Short mmCIF file of C-alpha atoms in Angstrom, two decimals:
data_model
loop_
_atom_site.label_atom_id
_atom_site.label_comp_id
_atom_site.label_asym_id
_atom_site.label_seq_id
_atom_site.Cartn_x
_atom_site.Cartn_y
_atom_site.Cartn_z
CA MET A 1 -99.55 -78.76 96.43
CA SER A 2 -102.39 -80.03 98.63
CA THR A 3 -100.21 -79.76 101.75
CA THR A 4 -99.32 -76.14 100.91
CA ARG A 5 -102.98 -75.26 100.47
CA GLU A 6 -103.96 -76.89 103.78
CA HIS A 7 -101.19 -74.97 105.58
CA SER A 8 -102.39 -71.71 104.01
CA GLU A 9 -105.98 -72.38 105.07
CA THR A 10 -104.88 -73.17 108.64
CA ARG A 11 -102.83 -69.98 108.78
CA LEU A 12 -105.86 -67.93 107.70
CA LEU A 13 -108.30 -69.72 109.99
CA VAL A 14 -107.63 -67.92 113.29
CA PRO A 15 -107.79 -64.32 111.95
CA SER A 16 -110.84 -65.24 109.88
CA LEU A 17 -112.70 -66.64 112.89
CA MET A 18 -111.91 -63.55 114.94
CA PHE A 19 -112.85 -61.21 112.09
CA ILE A 20 -116.21 -62.90 111.52
CA ALA A 21 -117.07 -62.78 115.24
CA LEU A 22 -116.05 -59.11 115.38
CA VAL A 23 -118.09 -58.19 112.29
CA VAL A 24 -121.35 -59.84 113.30
CA ALA A 25 -121.17 -58.24 116.77
CA ALA A 26 -120.30 -54.77 115.40
CA VAL A 27 -123.00 -54.87 112.71
CA ALA A 28 -125.68 -56.01 115.16
CA SER A 29 -124.78 -53.10 117.46
CA LEU A 30 -125.02 -50.48 114.69
CA GLY A 31 -128.61 -49.74 115.68
CA ALA A 32 -127.72 -48.24 119.06
CA PRO A 33 -125.87 -45.06 117.97
CA LEU A 34 -128.21 -44.50 115.01
CA ILE A 35 -131.59 -44.46 116.78
CA THR A 36 -131.97 -40.66 116.66
CA SER A 37 -130.76 -40.48 113.06
CA VAL A 38 -133.18 -43.23 112.00
CA ALA A 39 -136.10 -41.44 113.67
CA THR A 40 -135.21 -38.23 111.81
CA THR A 41 -134.51 -39.84 108.45
CA PHE A 42 -137.60 -42.08 108.35
CA HIS A 43 -139.91 -39.69 110.25
CA VAL A 44 -140.79 -42.22 112.94
CA SER A 45 -140.88 -41.96 116.73
CA LEU A 46 -137.86 -42.74 118.90
CA ASP A 47 -139.73 -45.78 120.27
CA SER A 48 -140.15 -47.10 116.74
CA ALA A 49 -136.53 -46.33 115.87
CA GLN A 50 -135.45 -48.26 118.99
CA TRP A 51 -136.67 -51.41 117.24
CA THR A 52 -133.71 -51.20 114.84
CA LEU A 53 -131.64 -52.37 117.83
CA THR A 54 -134.22 -54.55 119.58
CA ILE A 55 -135.14 -56.59 116.51
CA ALA A 56 -131.48 -57.47 115.84
CA LEU A 57 -131.10 -58.68 119.40
CA LEU A 58 -134.33 -60.68 119.15
CA SER A 59 -133.40 -62.43 115.91
CA GLY A 60 -129.93 -63.15 117.25
CA ALA A 61 -131.28 -64.73 120.42
CA VAL A 62 -133.67 -66.93 118.45
CA ALA A 63 -131.15 -67.90 115.76
CA THR A 64 -128.30 -68.70 118.14
CA PRO A 65 -129.50 -72.10 119.46
CA VAL A 66 -130.74 -73.18 116.02
CA LEU A 67 -127.41 -72.36 114.40
CA GLY A 68 -125.61 -73.98 117.32
CA ARG A 69 -127.42 -77.25 116.69
CA LEU A 70 -126.83 -77.05 112.93
CA GLY A 71 -123.19 -76.28 113.65
CA ALA A 72 -122.89 -79.54 115.58
CA GLY A 73 -123.71 -81.51 112.40
CA PRO A 74 -121.95 -82.30 109.14
CA HIS A 75 -123.11 -79.13 107.38
CA ARG A 76 -121.44 -76.56 109.61
CA ARG A 77 -119.54 -74.86 106.77
CA ALA A 78 -122.74 -74.52 104.72
CA THR A 79 -124.56 -73.17 107.79
CA ILE A 80 -121.90 -70.50 108.31
CA LEU A 81 -121.90 -69.44 104.65
CA VAL A 82 -125.70 -69.34 104.32
CA THR A 83 -126.00 -67.34 107.55
CA LEU A 84 -123.42 -64.81 106.38
CA ALA A 85 -125.27 -64.58 103.06
CA VAL A 86 -128.43 -63.72 105.01
CA VAL A 87 -126.49 -61.06 106.96
CA VAL A 88 -125.12 -59.56 103.72
CA THR A 89 -128.61 -59.49 102.22
CA GLY A 90 -129.95 -57.79 105.33
CA SER A 91 -127.12 -55.26 105.17
CA ALA A 92 -128.09 -54.44 101.59
CA LEU A 93 -131.69 -53.82 102.68
CA THR A 94 -130.51 -51.28 105.26
CA VAL A 95 -128.65 -49.33 102.58
CA LEU A 96 -131.24 -49.33 99.79
CA PRO A 97 -133.76 -46.43 99.71
CA LEU A 98 -136.66 -48.52 101.02
CA PRO A 99 -139.41 -47.80 103.60
CA PHE A 100 -138.81 -48.17 107.34
CA ALA A 101 -140.38 -51.64 107.46
CA TRP A 102 -137.67 -52.95 105.12
CA LEU A 103 -135.01 -51.42 107.35
CA LEU A 104 -136.39 -53.52 110.22
CA VAL A 105 -136.30 -56.63 108.03
CA GLY A 106 -132.69 -55.89 107.18
CA ARG A 107 -131.77 -55.36 110.83
CA ALA A 108 -133.43 -58.65 111.76
CA ALA A 109 -131.36 -60.41 109.09
CA GLN A 110 -128.19 -58.76 110.41
CA GLY A 111 -129.02 -59.94 113.94
CA VAL A 112 -129.09 -63.57 112.79
CA GLY A 113 -125.31 -63.32 112.47
CA LEU A 114 -124.97 -63.16 116.27
CA GLY A 115 -125.54 -66.91 116.28
CA LEU A 116 -122.27 -67.48 114.44
CA THR A 117 -120.00 -66.76 117.41
CA ALA A 118 -120.55 -70.20 118.95
CA LEU A 119 -119.92 -71.84 115.56
CA MET A 120 -116.58 -70.04 115.33
CA MET A 121 -115.66 -71.64 118.65
CA GLY A 122 -116.68 -75.06 117.36
CA VAL A 123 -114.46 -74.65 114.28
CA ALA A 124 -111.50 -73.61 116.44
CA ARG A 125 -111.93 -76.55 118.80
CA ASP A 126 -112.15 -79.06 115.93
CA HIS A 127 -109.36 -77.81 113.67
CA LEU A 128 -106.69 -76.28 115.93
CA PRO A 129 -104.28 -77.87 118.44
CA GLU A 130 -105.68 -77.90 121.98
CA GLU A 131 -103.57 -75.04 123.39
CA ARG A 132 -104.11 -72.82 120.37
CA SER A 133 -107.81 -73.60 120.18
CA ALA A 134 -108.31 -72.58 123.84
CA ALA A 135 -106.64 -69.20 123.23
CA THR A 136 -108.59 -68.69 120.00
CA ILE A 137 -111.93 -69.53 121.64
CA ALA A 138 -111.17 -67.02 124.40
CA LEU A 139 -110.38 -64.29 121.86
CA VAL A 140 -113.47 -65.07 119.78
CA SER A 141 -115.54 -64.64 122.94
CA VAL A 142 -113.84 -61.33 123.66
CA VAL A 143 -114.11 -59.81 120.17
CA SER A 144 -117.81 -60.65 120.14
CA ILE A 145 -118.07 -58.22 123.09
CA ILE A 146 -115.69 -55.47 122.01
CA GLY A 147 -117.33 -55.40 118.58
CA VAL A 148 -119.84 -53.09 120.24
CA GLY A 149 -117.08 -50.60 121.02
CA VAL A 150 -115.80 -50.77 117.45
CA GLY A 151 -119.19 -50.24 115.83
CA TYR A 152 -120.38 -47.28 117.91
CA PRO A 153 -117.82 -44.60 116.99
CA LEU A 154 -117.57 -45.63 113.33
CA ALA A 155 -121.34 -45.60 112.92
CA GLY A 156 -121.58 -42.24 114.67
CA LEU A 157 -118.88 -40.68 112.46
CA LEU A 158 -120.43 -41.94 109.22
CA ALA A 159 -123.92 -40.87 110.32
CA GLU A 160 -122.72 -37.32 111.03
CA PHE A 161 -121.02 -36.86 107.66
CA GLY A 162 -122.94 -39.15 105.31
CA GLY A 163 -126.26 -39.88 106.97
CA VAL A 164 -127.76 -43.10 108.27
CA ARG A 165 -127.43 -44.90 104.92
CA ALA A 166 -123.67 -44.33 104.92
CA ALA A 167 -123.40 -45.79 108.40
CA TYR A 168 -125.30 -48.90 107.35
CA GLY A 169 -123.14 -49.03 104.22
CA LEU A 170 -120.20 -49.82 106.49
CA GLY A 171 -122.12 -52.91 107.62
CA LEU A 172 -122.66 -54.03 104.04
CA PHE A 173 -118.96 -53.70 103.26
CA VAL A 174 -117.60 -55.57 106.28
CA THR A 175 -120.19 -58.36 106.12
CA THR A 176 -119.31 -58.97 102.47
CA VAL A 177 -115.63 -59.23 103.42
CA ALA A 178 -116.58 -61.61 106.26
CA PHE A 179 -118.47 -63.85 103.82
CA LEU A 180 -115.47 -64.00 101.51
CA ALA A 181 -113.17 -64.78 104.47
CA ALA A 182 -115.44 -67.63 105.56
CA TRP A 183 -115.64 -69.00 102.00
CA ARG A 184 -111.86 -69.01 101.79
CA SER A 185 -110.86 -70.33 105.20
CA VAL A 186 -113.62 -72.18 107.10
CA PRO A 187 -113.17 -75.98 106.72
CA ALA A 188 -115.84 -78.64 106.69
CA ALA A 189 -116.85 -80.35 109.94
CA PRO A 190 -115.17 -83.65 110.86
CA GLU A 191 -116.80 -86.77 109.44
CA GLY A 192 -119.23 -88.79 111.50
CA ARG A 193 -121.18 -85.82 112.87
CA SER A 194 -124.96 -85.72 112.85
CA ALA A 195 -127.42 -83.08 113.98
CA HIS A 196 -131.18 -83.07 114.21
CA VAL A 197 -132.89 -79.71 114.64
CA ASP A 198 -135.84 -79.82 117.02
CA ILE A 199 -138.26 -77.64 115.03
CA ALA A 200 -140.97 -77.65 117.72
CA GLY A 201 -138.38 -76.76 120.34
CA ALA A 202 -137.10 -73.93 118.15
CA PHE A 203 -140.57 -72.39 117.91
CA LEU A 204 -141.17 -72.75 121.67
CA LEU A 205 -137.83 -71.12 122.48
CA ALA A 206 -138.35 -68.41 119.87
CA GLY A 207 -141.76 -67.53 121.29
CA GLY A 208 -140.55 -67.49 124.88
CA LEU A 209 -137.44 -65.42 124.12
CA PHE A 210 -139.41 -62.99 121.96
CA LEU A 211 -141.81 -62.28 124.80
CA VAL A 212 -139.03 -61.98 127.39
CA LEU A 213 -136.97 -59.55 125.32
CA PHE A 214 -140.05 -57.65 124.14
CA LEU A 215 -141.23 -57.13 127.72
CA ALA A 216 -137.71 -56.15 128.80
CA GLY A 217 -137.63 -53.37 126.24
CA GLN A 218 -141.20 -52.05 126.67
CA ARG A 219 -141.12 -50.05 129.88
CA SER A 220 -144.29 -48.12 128.94
CA LEU A 221 -146.24 -51.38 128.72
CA TRP A 222 -145.52 -52.13 132.38
CA SER A 223 -146.50 -48.64 133.51
CA HIS A 224 -149.63 -48.13 131.36
CA HIS A 225 -150.90 -51.66 130.63
CA LEU A 226 -149.77 -53.76 133.58
CA SER A 227 -152.39 -56.49 133.09
CA VAL A 228 -151.32 -57.05 129.48
CA ALA A 229 -147.67 -57.18 130.52
CA VAL A 230 -148.42 -59.73 133.24
CA VAL A 231 -150.34 -61.96 130.81
CA LEU A 232 -147.49 -61.84 128.31
CA ALA A 233 -144.98 -62.60 131.07
CA LEU A 234 -146.98 -65.66 132.13
CA ALA A 235 -147.16 -66.78 128.50
CA ALA A 236 -143.38 -66.45 128.22
CA VAL A 237 -142.86 -68.52 131.37
CA LEU A 238 -145.25 -71.19 130.07
CA LEU A 239 -143.52 -71.43 126.69
CA LEU A 240 -140.07 -71.68 128.24
CA CYS A 241 -141.25 -74.29 130.75
CA VAL A 242 -142.72 -76.43 127.96
CA TRP A 243 -139.48 -76.02 126.00
CA THR A 244 -137.45 -77.09 129.03
CA VAL A 245 -139.54 -80.20 129.64
CA SER A 246 -139.45 -81.22 125.97
CA GLY A 247 -135.70 -80.58 125.89
CA LEU A 248 -135.07 -82.82 128.88
CA ARG A 249 -137.27 -85.62 127.52
CA GLY A 250 -136.36 -85.39 123.83
CA LYS A 251 -133.69 -87.55 122.20
CA ALA A 252 -132.25 -84.69 120.11
CA PRO A 253 -133.07 -81.40 121.90
CA LEU A 254 -132.23 -77.99 120.48
CA VAL A 255 -129.94 -77.43 123.47
CA ASP A 256 -128.51 -80.24 125.59
CA LEU A 257 -130.13 -79.16 128.85
CA ARG A 258 -128.87 -82.32 130.54
CA ALA A 259 -125.44 -80.72 130.62
CA LEU A 260 -126.89 -78.14 133.02
CA ARG A 261 -127.12 -80.90 135.62
CA HIS A 262 -123.42 -80.45 136.22
CA PRO A 263 -122.96 -77.67 138.80
CA ALA A 264 -120.08 -76.07 136.86
CA VAL A 265 -122.11 -75.70 133.65
CA ALA A 266 -125.28 -74.53 135.42
CA GLY A 267 -123.33 -72.14 137.65
CA ALA A 268 -121.43 -70.69 134.69
CA ASN A 269 -124.68 -69.84 132.93
CA VAL A 270 -126.08 -68.25 136.10
CA ALA A 271 -122.90 -66.18 136.41
CA MET A 272 -123.19 -65.20 132.74
CA PHE A 273 -126.83 -64.16 133.16
CA VAL A 274 -126.37 -61.99 136.25
CA GLY A 275 -123.00 -60.69 135.06
CA ALA A 276 -124.47 -59.66 131.69
CA ILE A 277 -127.16 -57.66 133.47
CA GLY A 278 -124.50 -55.75 135.40
CA MET A 279 -122.18 -55.25 132.42
CA TYR A 280 -124.87 -53.75 130.21
CA ILE A 281 -126.19 -51.49 132.95
CA LEU A 282 -122.81 -49.76 133.22
CA LEU A 283 -122.27 -49.66 129.46
CA THR A 284 -125.59 -47.88 128.90
CA LEU A 285 -125.20 -45.62 131.95
CA ILE A 286 -121.87 -44.19 130.82
CA THR A 287 -122.86 -43.61 127.19
CA ARG A 288 -126.18 -42.02 128.18
CA TYR A 289 -124.54 -39.83 130.82
CA ALA A 290 -121.95 -38.61 128.31
CA GLN A 291 -124.65 -37.51 125.83
CA THR A 292 -126.84 -35.73 128.41
CA PRO A 293 -126.77 -31.96 127.70
CA HIS A 294 -125.36 -29.50 130.22
CA SER A 295 -128.83 -28.01 130.67
CA ALA A 296 -129.74 -31.06 132.78
CA GLY A 297 -127.25 -29.91 135.43
CA TYR A 298 -124.77 -32.67 134.64
CA GLY A 299 -123.51 -34.56 131.60
CA TYR A 300 -121.32 -33.43 128.73
CA GLY A 301 -123.64 -33.03 125.74
CA LEU A 302 -121.43 -35.12 123.47
CA THR A 303 -122.39 -35.88 119.89
CA THR A 304 -123.01 -39.46 118.81
CA PHE A 305 -119.52 -39.76 117.35
CA VAL A 306 -117.68 -38.27 120.33
CA ALA A 307 -119.77 -40.31 122.76
CA GLY A 308 -118.78 -43.37 120.75
CA LEU A 309 -115.13 -42.54 121.38
CA VAL A 310 -115.78 -43.09 125.08
CA LEU A 311 -116.08 -46.77 124.16
CA ILE A 312 -112.54 -46.96 122.78
CA PRO A 313 -110.98 -47.70 126.21
CA PHE A 314 -113.64 -50.42 126.60
CA SER A 315 -112.58 -52.11 123.36
CA VAL A 316 -108.82 -51.68 123.75
CA LEU A 317 -108.56 -52.88 127.34
CA GLY A 318 -111.10 -55.62 126.67
CA PHE A 319 -108.88 -56.97 123.91
CA VAL A 320 -105.79 -56.71 126.14
CA ALA A 321 -107.57 -58.68 128.86
CA GLY A 322 -108.62 -61.27 126.28
CA LYS A 323 -105.00 -61.77 125.26
CA LEU A 324 -103.79 -62.06 128.86
CA THR A 325 -106.50 -64.38 130.15
CA PRO A 326 -105.45 -67.58 128.29
CA ARG A 327 -101.98 -67.25 129.85
CA MET A 328 -103.47 -66.72 133.29
CA LEU A 329 -105.71 -69.78 132.90
CA GLY A 330 -102.61 -71.94 133.14
CA ARG A 331 -102.05 -70.66 136.69
CA ILE A 332 -105.53 -69.73 137.92
CA GLU A 333 -108.74 -71.74 137.57
CA ALA A 334 -111.32 -70.26 135.20
CA PRO A 335 -114.01 -69.79 137.92
CA LEU A 336 -111.55 -67.78 140.02
CA LEU A 337 -110.85 -65.60 137.00
CA LEU A 338 -114.59 -65.10 136.58
CA ALA A 339 -114.81 -63.99 140.21
CA GLY A 340 -111.85 -61.62 139.81
CA SER A 341 -113.35 -60.19 136.61
CA ALA A 342 -116.63 -59.55 138.40
CA VAL A 343 -114.70 -57.61 141.07
CA VAL A 344 -113.02 -55.50 138.36
CA ILE A 345 -116.37 -54.72 136.71
CA GLY A 346 -117.76 -53.85 140.14
CA GLY A 347 -114.81 -51.48 140.51
CA GLY A 348 -115.93 -49.73 137.33
CA PHE A 349 -119.35 -49.22 138.90
CA VAL A 350 -117.76 -47.81 142.05
CA LEU A 351 -115.71 -45.35 140.00
CA PHE A 352 -118.77 -44.20 138.08
CA ALA A 353 -120.86 -43.85 141.24
CA ALA A 354 -118.16 -41.91 143.11
CA VAL A 355 -116.41 -39.76 140.48
CA ARG A 356 -117.87 -38.56 137.20
CA SER A 357 -117.25 -34.82 137.38
CA ASN A 358 -115.06 -34.77 134.27
CA LEU A 359 -114.88 -36.72 131.04
CA ALA A 360 -111.53 -38.34 131.86
CA GLU A 361 -113.18 -40.17 134.76
CA LEU A 362 -115.76 -41.65 132.38
CA PHE A 363 -112.92 -42.89 130.15
CA VAL A 364 -111.27 -44.55 133.15
CA ALA A 365 -114.52 -46.20 134.27
CA MET A 366 -115.13 -47.47 130.73
CA GLY A 367 -111.59 -48.82 130.54
CA VAL A 368 -112.02 -50.69 133.82
CA LEU A 369 -115.32 -52.10 132.54
CA GLY A 370 -113.66 -53.20 129.29
CA PHE A 371 -110.83 -54.99 131.07
CA GLY A 372 -113.26 -56.79 133.37
CA VAL A 373 -115.63 -57.76 130.56
CA GLY A 374 -112.74 -58.95 128.38
CA SER A 375 -111.35 -61.16 131.11
CA PHE A 376 -114.81 -62.47 132.06
CA SER A 377 -115.66 -63.31 128.44
CA ALA A 378 -112.34 -65.03 127.84
CA ALA A 379 -112.60 -67.17 130.97
CA MET A 380 -116.24 -68.23 130.52
CA PRO A 381 -115.74 -70.80 127.68
CA GLY A 382 -113.11 -72.62 129.75
CA VAL A 383 -115.66 -73.35 132.48
CA ILE A 384 -118.30 -74.72 130.12
CA LEU A 385 -116.15 -76.53 127.56
CA ALA A 386 -114.23 -78.44 130.23
CA PHE A 387 -117.37 -80.57 130.59
CA THR A 388 -118.55 -80.50 126.96
CA PRO A 389 -117.68 -82.98 124.18
CA LYS A 390 -116.18 -81.44 121.04
CA SER A 391 -119.27 -82.29 119.00
CA GLU A 392 -121.44 -80.22 121.38
CA THR A 393 -119.21 -77.12 121.50
CA SER A 394 -121.43 -74.97 119.27
CA SER A 395 -124.63 -76.03 121.02
CA ALA A 396 -123.26 -75.50 124.55
CA MET A 397 -121.83 -72.06 123.80
CA SER A 398 -124.98 -71.08 121.88
CA PHE A 399 -127.05 -71.57 125.01
CA ASN A 400 -124.54 -69.48 126.96
CA TYR A 401 -124.88 -66.70 124.39
CA VAL A 402 -128.67 -66.83 124.59
CA VAL A 403 -128.32 -66.41 128.35
CA ARG A 404 -126.00 -63.47 127.74
CA SER A 405 -128.40 -61.82 125.28
CA VAL A 406 -131.31 -62.05 127.70
CA GLY A 407 -129.07 -60.69 130.47
CA TYR A 408 -128.05 -57.74 128.30
CA SER A 409 -131.67 -56.95 127.50
CA LEU A 410 -132.69 -57.10 131.14
CA GLY A 411 -129.67 -54.97 132.08
CA SER A 412 -130.70 -52.32 129.60
CA ALA A 413 -134.30 -52.46 130.83
CA ILE A 414 -133.36 -52.34 134.53
CA GLY A 415 -131.04 -49.39 133.97
CA GLY A 416 -133.79 -47.60 132.06
CA LEU A 417 -136.37 -48.31 134.79
CA VAL A 418 -134.10 -46.93 137.52
CA LEU A 419 -133.42 -43.77 135.52
CA ALA A 420 -137.11 -43.39 134.68
CA ALA A 421 -137.98 -43.68 138.36
CA GLY A 422 -135.47 -40.90 139.03
CA THR A 423 -137.00 -38.53 136.48
CA ASP A 424 -139.30 -35.84 137.90
CA ALA A 425 -142.67 -35.24 136.27
CA GLY A 426 -142.39 -32.84 133.36
CA HIS A 427 -138.63 -33.35 133.02
CA VAL A 428 -136.89 -35.08 130.14
CA PHE A 429 -133.70 -36.13 131.92
CA PRO A 430 -133.36 -38.04 135.22
CA LYS A 431 -131.75 -36.55 138.30
CA ASP A 432 -128.02 -37.06 138.69
CA SER A 433 -128.66 -39.18 141.79
CA ALA A 434 -130.59 -41.69 139.65
CA TYR A 435 -127.33 -42.67 137.96
CA THR A 436 -125.80 -43.36 141.36
CA THR A 437 -128.77 -45.56 142.27
CA ALA A 438 -128.44 -47.49 138.99
CA ALA A 439 -124.72 -47.95 139.69
CA LEU A 440 -125.53 -49.44 143.11
CA VAL A 441 -127.89 -51.92 141.42
CA GLY A 442 -125.03 -52.90 139.11
CA ILE A 443 -122.66 -53.35 142.05
CA ALA A 444 -125.19 -55.75 143.60
CA ALA A 445 -125.41 -57.73 140.35
CA MET A 446 -121.62 -58.08 140.14
CA ALA A 447 -121.45 -59.13 143.82
CA ILE A 448 -123.87 -61.97 143.04
CA THR A 449 -121.77 -62.89 139.99
CA MET A 450 -118.62 -62.96 142.10
CA MET A 451 -120.18 -65.20 144.75
CA THR A 452 -121.55 -67.57 142.10
CA SER A 453 -118.11 -67.80 140.52
CA LEU A 454 -116.50 -68.57 143.87
CA VAL A 455 -118.98 -71.42 144.33
CA LEU A 456 -117.93 -72.64 140.88
CA ALA A 457 -114.30 -72.58 141.99
CA ARG A 458 -115.22 -74.82 144.91
CA GLN A 459 -117.02 -77.21 142.55
CA ARG A 460 -113.96 -77.44 140.33
CA SER A 461 -111.42 -77.73 143.13
CA PRO A 462 -109.50 -81.03 143.45
CA GLU A 463 -111.39 -81.87 146.62
CA ALA A 464 -114.76 -81.42 144.94
CA ALA A 465 -113.64 -83.30 141.83
CA ALA A 466 -112.70 -86.27 144.01
CA GLU A 467 -116.18 -86.35 145.49
CA ALA A 468 -118.19 -86.39 142.26
CA GLU A 469 -117.37 -87.42 138.72
CA PRO A 470 -118.67 -85.04 136.00
CA THR A 471 -121.86 -86.18 134.29
CA VAL A 472 -120.59 -84.72 131.01
CA PRO A 473 -117.06 -85.88 130.16
CA PRO A 474 -114.18 -83.61 129.13
CA ALA A 475 -113.59 -83.27 125.40
CA GLY A 476 -112.18 -86.44 123.90
CA ALA A 477 -113.11 -88.72 126.81
CA PRO A 478 -115.69 -91.50 126.41
CA SER A 479 -118.98 -91.11 128.24
CA ARG A 480 -120.98 -93.63 130.16
CA ASN A 481 -124.23 -91.86 129.34
CA ARG A 482 -123.97 -91.19 125.62
CA PRO A 483 -122.19 -92.59 122.59
CA ASN A 484 -118.68 -91.34 122.00
CA PRO A 485 -118.90 -88.57 119.34
#
């Protein structure tokens, strides 16, 4: 009887992990297509309504390393369930007829769920055979990206026919199902684990990330109050520097920054950061271009729902790439796949910059972007986890996801700044040439990502491996520098 139950739980584990990662990503992204509807429904400005997206990203970036550290300990299952309970509660707040401030509280609670993606990877690595766990981790990484493409059109459709509350009601339903799936299928962490949460480090990181993401999203602050923005930027740098020093000196840091001493781990995070900037620039460019009215001299004037459909090729081809990448990793090194993925994403930028005269071309560019992002996301964990002990899986990937979140925010801000610079005084919409300029910035970002990935491939080549032994051992191997987990 016990054996049958264990087999059933194992069979449900993989789809449950993927579903949870998909749900938390889709729910966190619900704010983007609903900004205009929120402003209308709650009678607030568009800048205020923008915080329904920004605050979810902020809370996710802050919660991710904390949850990653908790996920490395013996109470990982409880951490997952409590976090999903917080997300469900936040989803309920977005549906109830409460003032705008409570909507922001609910969105912040929903954003906390973004920290669960790395924990899903830790569960897969601990409880699945090595080959299957690698494929599952790759898919979890991919669905956490394509969840954006799933959430946009559904939220837009529900908002058009049932209002903003109906759209957020979808979030309440799927998060409740995700909680039940986790309760049924997520096993306890292996025995012998321990985790100490660095509370001081958490506050330092939270403060630094809050200021970085806040400044990235407040373009008017830089243009109208430059001195205030500079002071806040210096404060962010100071907080993050203090956090880095305390993390390197502490015995139980929030994130194991010592792992960054290995070129492969450090380089992978640099590639993730720059690549995320480029990815999000193109994602926002295409969706914004599609919704620009014809009166601007370009664009297609699509509704929120129809514009969301433009993201379908992104999600579908991203998932296809995620399924293909684990098979390719047996023949091609992960850093080379990262480099190839960066080239594909750069190709999407080239397509958008050169041809966007009809809607079909936008669909093609979005499909190319999705395939590149899916492959990039699926290959990234292989680079980092090759030098990470099993017990540190959640923590290592959490840091990578923080890097990705900051990169996304900066990508959105950079794209917005370029378009704002290309907007003539007295005009609402930027010139068409501003989109081409933004695309060229994205091409530069992906070129840097490609070159960084090629350097990683050199670091991981047999010749380089013979010259220097990794400072962080592969999973399952004893370490000279730390006790065997």
